[in-house]
Amino acid sequence: MRDQAAGPRVLLRRLRELMAEPLEPQERLDRIVREIAANMVAEVCSLYVLRADSVLELYATEGLNPGSVHLAQLRLGQGLVGTIAASARPLNLSDAQRHPAFAYLPETGEEIYHSFLGVPVLRAGRTLGVLVVQNRTMRTYREDEVEAMETTAMVIAEMIATGDLSRLTRPGLDLDLRRPVSFSGMSFNEGVGLGHVVLHEPRIVVTDLFNEDSEQELRRLGSALGSLRLSIDDMLSRRDVAFEGEHRAVLEAYRMFANDRGWVRRLEEAVSNGLTAEAAVEKVQSDMRARMLHMSDPYMRERMSDFDDLANRLLRQLMGHGPEALASTLPKDAIIVARSMGAAELLDYPRDRLRGLVLEDGAVTSHVVIVARAMGIPVAGQMKGAVSMAENGDAIIVDGEEGRIHLRPQPDVEAAYAEKVRFRARRQELYRELRSKPSQTAEGVHVDLLMNAGLAVDLPQLSESGAAGIGLFRTELQFMVAATFPRAEAQERLYRDVMDAARGKPVTFRTIDIGGDKVLPYFKNTSNEENPALGWRAIRLTLDRPALLRTQVRALLKAAGGRELRLMLPMITEIGEIFQAREIIDREVRHLSRFAHDLPTSLRIGAMVEVPSLLWQLDELMRAVDFVSVGSNDLFQFVMAADRGNTLLADRFDPLSVPFLRVLKQIVDAGRASGTPVTLCGELAGRPISAMALLGLGYRSISMSPASIGPVKAMLTELPLERLEAFLADALSRPGAGRDMRAELAAFAGEHGVPL
Ligand code: PEP
Ligand code: MG
């Protein structure tokens, strides 16, 4: 019996020789199809390439009429070739003309051939073309022949992608691979970025496609698979992972796939047919992705990303790749495209080269998004499929306002966005001019516009934005981007740097607000919480783990030596929690004074209003603290019983509705009655229209992301505050059902020329 792998191996070797010869692209293609036809003992071999206009064009043929090359064409989905391209599956037919999809192209002279085998030309799961062999006799091609054709198609995919074939396209027509594509997802951070794609996990380019010795290559594959399984088992047995629901489920799925017999068998077959282990991984992955893309089951499509990750890990094992060296190859206008990413990984990129971030997954509150916002880069998320459509170096636009991206944009789209960027720059210029103007309303009422911060990268924004101080310093961010608990010295250093950078402007530090969606990978919560947002988080957690709080408070007290320290407690539910925290703080003060440390000149303790229970104890609250700050993000989520990270609910309820405005008014009124300062530091403060509403309710101090200070100040300086107060007092005293307060506020602004 003939060695079934010998045929493909010889063919692949011949193809490698042809690839290395200095040939013109057309000549190379002609020789390739001739070689395939001879090897497969077929009378015909043809290559169709997919163009950007969804037409498959005949690029080379052995056996069909040579005059039909670059003339014969089929639309995607039309005929057998179009069907293969659209479904990304091979067709193996003994009598092609009887297939319902058969379309007769007279110019090719193909009517005399009966049997037909066509395979898609795939790269990273995208169809780039179709490769076909035909015979006169009615025969069915063997499984190993199909396999050999698929492998050959991979070589051709590489040729198309590396640009060889684009020289053969007619003017005005482009290959599908260069086609502009746009994706719609969600806006995670405002701004517009123009630049070039940097794949966060660069697609590993397999250059060595053919093996010299299949047996040896099978052993290499086997040992890489072994290491992969071990590394997954290792991850699963780590204590911090062992109890985490979702993370663990993902790893369990990996383990299942890594042992999946079908997957392993397909890899081994590809190696037996002459591929290197790396090329086999790429081939199997590409086939699988292409098929999954055509599946409608969302669960299966989701699982695809697990297989992708696994294949990437396996490739890294085989090629011995560590994390890619970053800075040396990074373009000056990098737009990072990733499926998902850790916050610390983003900080590894040099800020001055980043123009944007695109995520396939993620949510507004993901840690990486919080960090990206702090760094001021536009972020578009939920861009399913972006990673496989993008190639390193492709031109790309991130529209963080609309939540869209444009890959390989056409010149007019690019021009429109360049204009948008210029317009934004002019507006920024305007805001810069406002920076030196007093922060007051049209009638001269002063308002404190403060900024939110949490990392050292935020600090330059303090002077650039013109903020009056830091109204909320989220100390947990330092914990979230670290690999282990930051040591006391590191905490103290950061707090000192912050106060130094503030140069006497007030800074309000919030004690660590972890738990809920803010997870520290190195700190395990052993109880499997069903409702983490309502669970063991923030002050609840730190009162139960007082050592954490003590260390932080001591670091803050030391860093603030000789200056004022403002400390704020998150997620207070009962007044008793404030007293408990105070005791811990007082003990630290006593401890430091005993050792003659330089203490803060004054210590002010505040509470965040985030839990509705405080609304019925506002008087007691105001007496118990030196100031309060409304955390409108959490307060809104709890008042409305609407998860702040759930995209399905994102636009369902409006904070500018009568009931929530009444809640906010109640708090500021209670503060005024007791002489306790009240600030608001949620996202609500950062939009001009909602900031306007807050001023109308009586707030005179609000804290927001630094980029919002300019637009809010532009609104503030034009605001007739007394009229707004009267308007709101009246509006809130009337029945609220069915009223659109947002529209009423916008109309008020329009009538009075207030820019929103
Ligand atoms: C809030 O809840 O409004 C707030 C400012 O805190 P965070 O967004 O950090 O939960
Ligand atoms: Mg909060």
PDB file of N, CA, C and O in Angstrom, residues 95-143:
ATOM      1  N   ASP A  95     -19.945  14.215  -8.795  1.00  0.00           N
ATOM      2  CA  ASP A  95     -20.574  14.748 -10.007  1.00  0.00           C
ATOM      3  C   ASP A  95     -21.051  16.174  -9.722  1.00  0.00           C
ATOM      4  O   ASP A  95     -22.185  16.421  -9.327  1.00  0.00           O
ATOM      5  N   ALA A  96     -20.128  17.103  -9.966  1.00  0.00           N
ATOM      6  CA  ALA A  96     -20.345  18.491  -9.545  1.00  0.00           C
ATOM      7  C   ALA A  96     -21.567  19.109 -10.215  1.00  0.00           C
ATOM      8  O   ALA A  96     -22.292  19.889  -9.596  1.00  0.00           O
ATOM      9  N   GLN A  97     -21.791  18.722 -11.480  1.00  0.00           N
ATOM     10  CA  GLN A  97     -22.843  19.429 -12.222  1.00  0.00           C
ATOM     11  C   GLN A  97     -24.239  19.110 -11.707  1.00  0.00           C
ATOM     12  O   GLN A  97     -25.199  19.804 -12.026  1.00  0.00           O
ATOM     13  N   ARG A  98     -24.315  18.046 -10.904  1.00  0.00           N
ATOM     14  CA  ARG A  98     -25.640  17.719 -10.352  1.00  0.00           C
ATOM     15  C   ARG A  98     -25.905  18.412  -9.019  1.00  0.00           C
ATOM     16  O   ARG A  98     -26.986  18.306  -8.461  1.00  0.00           O
ATOM     17  N   HIS A  99     -24.896  19.120  -8.523  1.00  0.00           N
ATOM     18  CA  HIS A  99     -25.083  19.845  -7.252  1.00  0.00           C
ATOM     19  C   HIS A  99     -25.957  21.072  -7.522  1.00  0.00           C
ATOM     20  O   HIS A  99     -25.767  21.774  -8.520  1.00  0.00           O
ATOM     21  N   PRO A 100     -26.943  21.313  -6.620  1.00  0.00           N
ATOM     22  CA  PRO A 100     -27.881  22.431  -6.889  1.00  0.00           C
ATOM     23  C   PRO A 100     -27.192  23.790  -7.026  1.00  0.00           C
ATOM     24  O   PRO A 100     -27.711  24.687  -7.711  1.00  0.00           O
ATOM     25  N   ALA A 101     -26.033  23.966  -6.406  1.00  0.00           N
ATOM     26  CA  ALA A 101     -25.392  25.282  -6.458  1.00  0.00           C
ATOM     27  C   ALA A 101     -24.525  25.457  -7.711  1.00  0.00           C
ATOM     28  O   ALA A 101     -24.003  26.546  -7.962  1.00  0.00           O
ATOM     29  N   PHE A 102     -24.347  24.402  -8.512  1.00  0.00           N
ATOM     30  CA  PHE A 102     -23.432  24.484  -9.654  1.00  0.00           C
ATOM     31  C   PHE A 102     -23.821  25.628 -10.591  1.00  0.00           C
ATOM     32  O   PHE A 102     -24.982  25.794 -10.965  1.00  0.00           O
ATOM     33  N   ALA A 103     -22.838  26.468 -10.933  1.00  0.00           N
ATOM     34  CA  ALA A 103     -23.093  27.547 -11.889  1.00  0.00           C
ATOM     35  C   ALA A 103     -22.100  27.369 -13.037  1.00  0.00           C
ATOM     36  O   ALA A 103     -20.900  27.256 -12.802  1.00  0.00           O
ATOM     37  N   TYR A 104     -22.589  27.346 -14.230  1.00  0.00           N
ATOM     38  CA  TYR A 104     -21.761  27.058 -15.401  1.00  0.00           C
ATOM     39  C   TYR A 104     -21.116  28.343 -15.923  1.00  0.00           C
ATOM     40  O   TYR A 104     -21.791  29.335 -16.206  1.00  0.00           O
ATOM     41  N   LEU A 105     -19.798  28.327 -16.020  1.00  0.00           N
ATOM     42  CA  LEU A 105     -19.089  29.478 -16.579  1.00  0.00           C
ATOM     43  C   LEU A 105     -18.542  29.058 -17.943  1.00  0.00           C
ATOM     44  O   LEU A 105     -17.526  28.366 -18.026  1.00  0.00           O
ATOM     45  N   PRO A 106     -19.206  29.430 -19.046  1.00  0.00           N
ATOM     46  CA  PRO A 106     -18.839  28.918 -20.373  1.00  0.00           C
ATOM     47  C   PRO A 106     -17.381  29.231 -20.750  1.00  0.00           C
ATOM     48  O   PRO A 106     -16.731  28.433 -21.421  1.00  0.00           O
ATOM     49  N   GLU A 107     -16.867  30.404 -20.280  1.00  0.00           N
ATOM     50  CA  GLU A 107     -15.519  30.786 -20.717  1.00  0.00           C
ATOM     51  C   GLU A 107     -14.432  29.833 -20.217  1.00  0.00           C
ATOM     52  O   GLU A 107     -13.325  29.790 -20.744  1.00  0.00           O
ATOM     53  N   THR A 108     -14.745  29.043 -19.187  1.00  0.00           N
ATOM     54  CA  THR A 108     -13.709  28.192 -18.614  1.00  0.00           C
ATOM     55  C   THR A 108     -13.611  26.835 -19.298  1.00  0.00           C
ATOM     56  O   THR A 108     -12.581  26.174 -19.208  1.00  0.00           O
ATOM     57  N   GLY A 109     -14.681  26.401 -19.944  1.00  0.00           N
ATOM     58  CA  GLY A 109     -14.686  25.084 -20.583  1.00  0.00           C
ATOM     59  C   GLY A 109     -14.670  23.951 -19.587  1.00  0.00           C
ATOM     60  O   GLY A 109     -14.035  22.925 -19.806  1.00  0.00           O
ATOM     61  N   GLU A 110     -15.338  24.137 -18.460  1.00  0.00           N
ATOM     62  CA  GLU A 110     -15.245  23.129 -17.400  1.00  0.00           C
ATOM     63  C   GLU A 110     -16.290  22.020 -17.509  1.00  0.00           C
ATOM     64  O   GLU A 110     -16.313  21.114 -16.685  1.00  0.00           O
ATOM     65  N   GLU A 111     -17.140  22.090 -18.597  1.00  0.00           N
ATOM     66  CA  GLU A 111     -18.266  21.156 -18.650  1.00  0.00           C
ATOM     67  C   GLU A 111     -17.856  19.679 -18.741  1.00  0.00           C
ATOM     68  O   GLU A 111     -18.627  18.797 -18.422  1.00  0.00           O
ATOM     69  N   ILE A 112     -16.610  19.411 -19.187  1.00  0.00           N
ATOM     70  CA  ILE A 112     -16.215  18.008 -19.352  1.00  0.00           C
ATOM     71  C   ILE A 112     -15.737  17.347 -18.063  1.00  0.00           C
ATOM     72  O   ILE A 112     -15.466  16.162 -18.014  1.00  0.00           O
ATOM     73  N   TYR A 113     -15.632  18.140 -16.970  1.00  0.00           N
ATOM     74  CA  TYR A 113     -15.112  17.572 -15.725  1.00  0.00           C
ATOM     75  C   TYR A 113     -16.259  17.247 -14.775  1.00  0.00           C
ATOM     76  O   TYR A 113     -17.185  18.039 -14.627  1.00  0.00           O
ATOM     77  N   HIS A 114     -16.182  16.096 -14.149  1.00  0.00           N
ATOM     78  CA  HIS A 114     -17.274  15.670 -13.265  1.00  0.00           C
ATOM     79  C   HIS A 114     -16.938  15.837 -11.794  1.00  0.00           C
ATOM     80  O   HIS A 114     -17.652  16.503 -11.062  1.00  0.00           O
ATOM     81  N   SER A 115     -15.814  15.205 -11.375  1.00  0.00           N
ATOM     82  CA  SER A 115     -15.551  15.277  -9.935  1.00  0.00           C
ATOM     83  C   SER A 115     -14.881  16.607  -9.579  1.00  0.00           C
ATOM     84  O   SER A 115     -14.171  17.213 -10.404  1.00  0.00           O
ATOM     85  N   PHE A 116     -15.103  17.023  -8.359  1.00  0.00           N
ATOM     86  CA  PHE A 116     -14.738  18.384  -7.936  1.00  0.00           C
ATOM     87  C   PHE A 116     -14.397  18.378  -6.451  1.00  0.00           C
ATOM     88  O   PHE A 116     -15.143  17.851  -5.631  1.00  0.00           O
ATOM     89  N   LEU A 117     -13.230  18.941  -6.115  1.00  0.00           N
ATOM     90  CA  LEU A 117     -12.890  19.139  -4.696  1.00  0.00           C
ATOM     91  C   LEU A 117     -12.427  20.591  -4.527  1.00  0.00           C
ATOM     92  O   LEU A 117     -11.472  21.028  -5.174  1.00  0.00           O
ATOM     93  N   GLY A 118     -13.133  21.321  -3.691  1.00  0.00           N
ATOM     94  CA  GLY A 118     -12.762  22.722  -3.439  1.00  0.00           C
ATOM     95  C   GLY A 118     -12.591  22.953  -1.947  1.00  0.00           C
ATOM     96  O   GLY A 118     -13.368  22.439  -1.148  1.00  0.00           O
ATOM     97  N   VAL A 119     -11.548  23.699  -1.579  1.00  0.00           N
ATOM     98  CA  VAL A 119     -11.335  24.021  -0.148  1.00  0.00           C
ATOM     99  C   VAL A 119     -11.171  25.531   0.003  1.00  0.00           C
ATOM    100  O   VAL A 119     -10.652  26.195  -0.899  1.00  0.00           O
ATOM    101  N   PRO A 120     -11.623  26.061   1.142  1.00  0.00           N
ATOM    102  CA  PRO A 120     -11.448  27.506   1.350  1.00  0.00           C
ATOM    103  C   PRO A 120      -9.980  27.831   1.653  1.00  0.00           C
ATOM    104  O   PRO A 120      -9.289  27.024   2.270  1.00  0.00           O
ATOM    105  N   VAL A 121      -9.533  28.995   1.218  1.00  0.00           N
ATOM    106  CA  VAL A 121      -8.196  29.492   1.578  1.00  0.00           C
ATOM    107  C   VAL A 121      -8.406  30.390   2.793  1.00  0.00           C
ATOM    108  O   VAL A 121      -9.047  31.439   2.691  1.00  0.00           O
ATOM    109  N   LEU A 122      -7.906  29.957   3.950  1.00  0.00           N
ATOM    110  CA  LEU A 122      -8.234  30.646   5.207  1.00  0.00           C
ATOM    111  C   LEU A 122      -7.002  31.235   5.858  1.00  0.00           C
ATOM    112  O   LEU A 122      -5.923  30.654   5.803  1.00  0.00           O
ATOM    113  N   ARG A 123      -7.200  32.388   6.487  1.00  0.00           N
ATOM    114  CA  ARG A 123      -6.140  32.929   7.337  1.00  0.00           C
ATOM    115  C   ARG A 123      -6.805  33.541   8.556  1.00  0.00           C
ATOM    116  O   ARG A 123      -7.691  34.383   8.412  1.00  0.00           O
ATOM    117  N   ALA A 124      -6.389  33.105   9.720  1.00  0.00           N
ATOM    118  CA  ALA A 124      -6.972  33.557  10.990  1.00  0.00           C
ATOM    119  C   ALA A 124      -8.494  33.491  10.933  1.00  0.00           C
ATOM    120  O   ALA A 124      -9.187  34.372  11.422  1.00  0.00           O
ATOM    121  N   GLY A 125      -8.998  32.470  10.269  1.00  0.00           N
ATOM    122  CA  GLY A 125     -10.443  32.277  10.230  1.00  0.00           C
ATOM    123  C   GLY A 125     -11.152  33.076   9.157  1.00  0.00           C
ATOM    124  O   GLY A 125     -12.355  32.955   8.981  1.00  0.00           O
ATOM    125  N   ARG A 126     -10.430  33.890   8.411  1.00  0.00           N
ATOM    126  CA  ARG A 126     -11.079  34.653   7.342  1.00  0.00           C
ATOM    127  C   ARG A 126     -10.873  33.938   6.026  1.00  0.00           C
ATOM    128  O   ARG A 126      -9.795  33.427   5.753  1.00  0.00           O
ATOM    129  N   THR A 127     -11.913  33.981   5.174  1.00  0.00           N
ATOM    130  CA  THR A 127     -11.782  33.357   3.867  1.00  0.00           C
ATOM    131  C   THR A 127     -11.146  34.339   2.897  1.00  0.00           C
ATOM    132  O   THR A 127     -11.638  35.455   2.725  1.00  0.00           O
ATOM    133  N   LEU A 128     -10.035  33.920   2.275  1.00  0.00           N
ATOM    134  CA  LEU A 128      -9.371  34.799   1.312  1.00  0.00           C
ATOM    135  C   LEU A 128      -9.560  34.311  -0.119  1.00  0.00           C
ATOM    136  O   LEU A 128      -9.306  35.047  -1.066  1.00  0.00           O
ATOM    137  N   GLY A 129      -9.988  33.052  -0.273  1.00  0.00           N
ATOM    138  CA  GLY A 129     -10.167  32.530  -1.621  1.00  0.00           C
ATOM    139  C   GLY A 129     -10.577  31.068  -1.588  1.00  0.00           C
ATOM    140  O   GLY A 129     -10.936  30.542  -0.527  1.00  0.00           O
ATOM    141  N   VAL A 130     -10.526  30.422  -2.766  1.00  0.00           N
ATOM    142  CA  VAL A 130     -10.911  29.007  -2.859  1.00  0.00           C
ATOM    143  C   VAL A 130      -9.947  28.297  -3.817  1.00  0.00           C
ATOM    144  O   VAL A 130      -9.588  28.842  -4.865  1.00  0.00           O
ATOM    145  N   LEU A 131      -9.526  27.099  -3.428  1.00  0.00           N
ATOM    146  CA  LEU A 131      -8.633  26.287  -4.250  1.00  0.00           C
ATOM    147  C   LEU A 131      -9.407  25.037  -4.688  1.00  0.00           C
ATOM    148  O   LEU A 131     -10.044  24.378  -3.864  1.00  0.00           O
ATOM    149  N   VAL A 132      -9.334  24.745  -6.005  1.00  0.00           N
ATOM    150  CA  VAL A 132     -10.180  23.676  -6.559  1.00  0.00           C
ATOM    151  C   VAL A 132      -9.343  22.696  -7.381  1.00  0.00           C
ATOM    152  O   VAL A 132      -8.433  23.117  -8.103  1.00  0.00           O
ATOM    153  N   VAL A 133      -9.643  21.390  -7.296  1.00  0.00           N
ATOM    154  CA  VAL A 133      -9.163  20.433  -8.305  1.00  0.00           C
ATOM    155  C   VAL A 133     -10.373  19.737  -8.919  1.00  0.00           C
ATOM    156  O   VAL A 133     -11.402  19.578  -8.263  1.00  0.00           O
ATOM    157  N   GLN A 134     -10.225  19.349 -10.199  1.00  0.00           N
ATOM    158  CA  GLN A 134     -11.330  18.670 -10.890  1.00  0.00           C
ATOM    159  C   GLN A 134     -10.785  17.503 -11.720  1.00  0.00           C
ATOM    160  O   GLN A 134      -9.635  17.548 -12.186  1.00  0.00           O
ATOM    161  N   ASN A 135     -11.618  16.471 -11.889  1.00  0.00           N
ATOM    162  CA  ASN A 135     -11.267  15.332 -12.749  1.00  0.00           C
ATOM    163  C   ASN A 135     -12.427  15.005 -13.679  1.00  0.00           C
ATOM    164  O   ASN A 135     -13.585  15.282 -13.359  1.00  0.00           O
ATOM    165  N   ARG A 136     -12.059  14.399 -14.834  1.00  0.00           N
ATOM    166  CA  ARG A 136     -13.111  14.002 -15.782  1.00  0.00           C
ATOM    167  C   ARG A 136     -13.962  12.873 -15.202  1.00  0.00           C
ATOM    168  O   ARG A 136     -15.172  12.886 -15.319  1.00  0.00           O
ATOM    169  N   THR A 137     -13.283  11.909 -14.610  1.00  0.00           N
ATOM    170  CA  THR A 137     -14.006  10.747 -14.100  1.00  0.00           C
ATOM    171  C   THR A 137     -14.820  11.130 -12.876  1.00  0.00           C
ATOM    172  O   THR A 137     -14.535  12.122 -12.209  1.00  0.00           O
ATOM    173  N   MET A 138     -15.833  10.295 -12.584  1.00  0.00           N
ATOM    174  CA  MET A 138     -16.598  10.541 -11.358  1.00  0.00           C
ATOM    175  C   MET A 138     -15.877   9.848 -10.221  1.00  0.00           C
ATOM    176  O   MET A 138     -15.897   8.624 -10.142  1.00  0.00           O
ATOM    177  N   ARG A 139     -15.205  10.607  -9.370  1.00  0.00           N
ATOM    178  CA  ARG A 139     -14.507   9.990  -8.245  1.00  0.00           C
ATOM    179  C   ARG A 139     -14.726  10.834  -6.989  1.00  0.00           C
ATOM    180  O   ARG A 139     -15.069  12.019  -7.074  1.00  0.00           O
ATOM    181  N   THR A 140     -14.574  10.218  -5.858  1.00  0.00           N
ATOM    182  CA  THR A 140     -14.646  10.979  -4.607  1.00  0.00           C
ATOM    183  C   THR A 140     -13.230  11.077  -4.057  1.00  0.00           C
ATOM    184  O   THR A 140     -12.522  10.073  -4.025  1.00  0.00           O
ATOM    185  N   TYR A 141     -12.825  12.278  -3.698  1.00  0.00           N
ATOM    186  CA  TYR A 141     -11.454  12.458  -3.209  1.00  0.00           C
ATOM    187  C   TYR A 141     -11.347  11.901  -1.787  1.00  0.00           C
ATOM    188  O   TYR A 141     -12.267  12.047  -0.983  1.00  0.00           O
ATOM    189  N   ARG A 142     -10.184  11.290  -1.518  1.00  0.00           N
ATOM    190  CA  ARG A 142      -9.978  10.677  -0.204  1.00  0.00           C
ATOM    191  C   ARG A 142      -9.780  11.753   0.869  1.00  0.00           C
ATOM    192  O   ARG A 142      -9.407  12.891   0.573  1.00  0.00           O
ATOM    193  N   GLU A 143      -9.994  11.346   2.107  1.00  0.00           N
ATOM    194  CA  GLU A 143      -9.839  12.232   3.265  1.00  0.00           C
ATOM    195  C   GLU A 143      -8.445  12.876   3.287  1.00  0.00           C
ATOM    196  O   GLU A 143      -8.291  14.075   3.509  1.00  0.00           O
TER     197      GLU A 143
END
